[in-house]
Short mmCIF file of C-alpha atoms in Angstrom, two decimals:
data_model
loop_
_atom_site.label_atom_id
_atom_site.label_comp_id
_atom_site.label_asym_id
_atom_site.label_seq_id
_atom_site.Cartn_x
_atom_site.Cartn_y
_atom_site.Cartn_z
CA MET A 10 -17.64 -35.76 -22.66
CA ILE A 11 -13.92 -35.42 -22.05
CA CYS A 12 -12.30 -35.80 -18.62
CA GLU A 13 -10.32 -32.62 -17.90
CA MET A 14 -7.67 -34.57 -15.98
CA CYS A 15 -6.84 -37.64 -18.03
CA GLY A 16 -8.32 -36.50 -21.38
CA ARG A 17 -10.37 -39.68 -22.02
CA ASP A 18 -13.70 -39.52 -23.80
CA VAL A 19 -16.24 -40.82 -21.24
CA PRO A 20 -20.04 -40.94 -21.17
CA THR A 21 -20.35 -38.79 -18.01
CA THR A 22 -18.20 -36.40 -15.99
CA ARG A 23 -18.75 -34.81 -12.64
CA PRO A 24 -17.50 -31.44 -11.36
CA MET A 25 -14.83 -31.89 -8.66
CA MET A 26 -12.36 -29.62 -6.89
CA VAL A 27 -8.71 -30.55 -7.47
CA GLU A 28 -6.16 -28.34 -5.69
CA GLY A 29 -8.51 -25.34 -5.75
CA SER A 30 -9.63 -25.73 -9.38
CA LYS A 31 -12.98 -26.97 -10.61
CA LEU A 32 -12.53 -29.79 -13.12
CA ASN A 33 -15.02 -32.12 -14.86
CA LEU A 34 -13.65 -35.58 -14.04
CA CYS A 35 -14.39 -39.12 -15.15
CA PRO A 36 -15.24 -41.82 -12.55
CA ASN A 37 -11.59 -43.03 -12.52
CA CYS A 38 -10.16 -39.56 -11.78
CA MET A 39 -12.78 -38.59 -9.16
CA LYS A 40 -10.61 -40.12 -6.43
CA PHE A 41 -8.10 -37.27 -6.91
CA GLY A 42 -10.62 -34.52 -6.14
CA ASP A 43 -13.17 -33.39 -3.58
CA ASP A 44 -16.87 -32.77 -4.13
CA TYR A 45 -17.54 -29.44 -5.78
CA LYS A 46 -19.77 -27.08 -3.85
CA ALA A 47 -21.15 -24.17 -5.86
CA PRO A 48 -20.23 -20.75 -4.43
CA ARG A 49 -22.99 -19.05 -2.48
CA ASP A 50 -23.95 -15.39 -2.59
CA ASP A 51 -24.79 -13.19 0.42
CA THR A 52 -28.30 -14.64 0.77
CA GLY A 53 -27.04 -18.24 1.04
CA SER A 54 -28.46 -19.40 -2.28
CA PRO A 55 -26.12 -20.79 -4.94
CA ALA A 56 -24.56 -17.89 -6.81
CA THR A 57 -25.18 -17.76 -10.49
CA ASN A 58 -22.24 -17.49 -12.79
CA SER A 59 -23.23 -14.00 -13.93
CA THR A 60 -23.32 -12.60 -10.37
CA VAL A 61 -19.92 -14.08 -9.57
CA ILE A 62 -18.51 -12.60 -12.76
CA GLN A 63 -20.15 -9.25 -12.00
CA GLN A 64 -18.66 -9.19 -8.49
CA ARG A 65 -15.20 -10.00 -9.83
CA LEU A 66 -15.48 -7.31 -12.48
CA GLU A 67 -16.49 -4.73 -9.85
CA LYS A 68 -13.53 -5.69 -7.64
CA ARG A 69 -11.21 -5.48 -10.63
CA GLU A 70 -12.60 -2.08 -11.59
CA ARG A 71 -11.96 -0.75 -8.06
CA ARG A 72 -8.41 -2.09 -8.14
CA MET A 73 -7.70 -0.62 -11.57
CA GLN A 74 -8.85 2.91 -10.73
CA THR A 75 -6.06 5.45 -10.65
CA LYS A 76 -5.33 7.05 -7.32
CA ASP A 77 -3.95 10.49 -6.72
CA ILE A 78 -1.26 9.71 -4.17
CA TYR A 79 -0.75 13.39 -3.40
CA ALA A 80 -4.39 14.25 -2.77
CA GLY A 81 -4.98 14.93 0.88
CA SER A 82 -1.56 13.77 1.96
CA ALA A 83 -0.18 16.04 4.60
CA THR A 84 2.79 15.49 6.85
CA VAL A 85 3.70 16.95 10.20
CA GLU A 86 7.10 18.62 10.21
CA ILE A 87 9.07 20.75 12.61
CA VAL A 88 8.87 24.52 12.03
CA ASP A 89 11.75 26.13 10.14
CA ASN A 90 12.92 28.46 12.91
CA TYR A 91 12.50 25.99 15.79
CA GLY A 92 15.71 27.14 17.54
CA GLU A 93 14.55 30.73 17.77
CA VAL A 94 11.06 29.70 18.92
CA ILE A 95 12.54 27.55 21.71
CA ARG A 96 15.01 30.24 22.81
CA LYS A 97 12.35 32.98 22.93
CA ALA A 98 9.95 30.77 24.92
CA ARG A 99 12.70 29.79 27.36
CA MET A 100 13.75 33.41 27.84
CA LYS A 101 10.11 34.42 28.34
CA LYS A 102 9.94 31.93 31.23
CA GLY A 103 13.09 33.53 32.65
CA MET A 104 15.18 30.34 32.65
CA ASP A 105 18.82 30.00 31.73
CA MET A 106 20.02 26.99 29.72
CA GLU A 107 21.21 24.88 32.69
CA GLU A 108 18.06 25.47 34.68
CA PHE A 109 15.86 24.58 31.72
CA ALA A 110 17.92 21.47 30.90
CA LYS A 111 17.47 20.17 34.47
CA SER A 112 13.74 20.88 34.44
CA ILE A 113 13.15 18.65 31.39
CA SER A 114 15.90 16.10 32.23
CA GLU A 115 18.01 16.77 29.14
CA LYS A 116 21.68 17.62 28.67
CA LYS A 117 22.59 21.27 28.34
CA GLY A 118 24.75 20.53 25.28
CA THR A 119 21.82 18.91 23.50
CA LEU A 120 19.62 21.94 24.10
CA VAL A 121 22.40 24.32 22.98
CA LYS A 122 22.64 22.40 19.69
CA VAL A 123 18.86 22.41 19.27
CA GLU A 124 18.60 26.15 19.90
CA SER A 125 21.40 26.85 17.42
CA GLN A 126 19.62 24.54 14.95
CA ASN A 127 22.66 22.28 14.65
CA LEU A 128 20.52 19.36 15.89
CA VAL A 129 16.99 18.52 14.84
CA PRO A 130 15.14 17.25 17.92
CA ASP A 131 13.47 13.85 17.77
CA ASP A 132 9.76 13.44 18.48
CA LYS A 133 10.32 12.66 22.15
CA LEU A 134 12.37 15.82 22.72
CA VAL A 135 9.91 17.91 20.70
CA ALA A 136 7.10 16.69 22.95
CA LYS A 137 9.11 17.62 26.06
CA LEU A 138 9.91 21.08 24.72
CA GLU A 139 6.34 21.77 23.65
CA LYS A 140 4.97 20.73 27.03
CA ALA A 141 7.59 22.58 29.12
CA LEU A 142 7.47 25.83 27.13
CA ASN A 143 3.81 25.69 26.08
CA ILE A 144 4.69 26.16 22.39
CA LYS A 145 4.03 24.37 19.10
CA LEU A 146 7.09 23.16 17.19
CA LYS A 147 5.33 21.03 14.59
CA GLU A 148 3.16 22.14 11.71
CA THR A 149 1.11 20.32 9.11
CA VAL A 150 2.61 20.64 5.64
CA GLN A 151 0.73 19.74 2.47
CA SER A 152 2.99 17.50 0.40
CA GLY A 153 3.08 16.85 -3.31
CA GLY A 154 3.83 18.96 -6.32
CA GLN A 155 1.38 21.41 -7.73
CA VAL A 156 0.56 21.39 -11.38
CA SER A 157 0.58 24.83 -12.89
CA GLY A 158 -2.37 25.92 -14.96
CA GLY A 159 -0.21 26.71 -17.96
CA ALA A 160 0.54 30.27 -16.84
CA LYS A 161 4.18 31.31 -16.95
CA SER A 162 5.74 31.45 -13.53
CA GLN A 163 7.53 34.60 -12.44
CA THR A 164 10.30 32.73 -10.63
CA MET A 165 13.91 32.84 -11.76
CA THR A 166 15.00 29.76 -13.71
CA LEU A 167 18.43 28.66 -14.81
CA GLY A 168 17.58 29.78 -18.34
CA ASN A 169 16.68 33.26 -17.10
CA PHE A 170 19.95 33.43 -15.20
CA ILE A 171 21.99 32.52 -18.27
CA LYS A 172 20.17 35.14 -20.36
CA VAL A 173 20.84 37.80 -17.73
CA GLU A 174 24.55 36.94 -17.60
CA LYS A 175 24.94 37.22 -21.39
CA LYS A 176 23.72 40.81 -21.49
#
């Protein structure tokens, strides 16, 4: 038998662990390794080589499967006309801008910008506005592109525009 560390031809070798690898070592090289303990399966008995290989192949197969990153991915975004929604709710409560700003401890200028949609409110401000006005400013939006089924779309494309202009 050949020692897997020094390469000498010796009558016997013994399996040893050297820096995480199992090597068959001669008596001279055994001092560099630790005793090898066979891996155990879930029942506590020594695992056979075929079960270990099978487990590794199953793990590899799970890792190698393709994933649809767009499937089921939805994000929460602020509604498009948030300024109008806020203004209508505030007016419905009968509050002017200063009064409303004081009631939620925000600056009037900030609220003016939010209502005119010149400022997108952060999550903290959205939460304040939703609670104070009893409205919903966020909606769940399905993300990801849709694959068409091969049917021609009826939307205007750049090519259609160029053809129209030539006529």
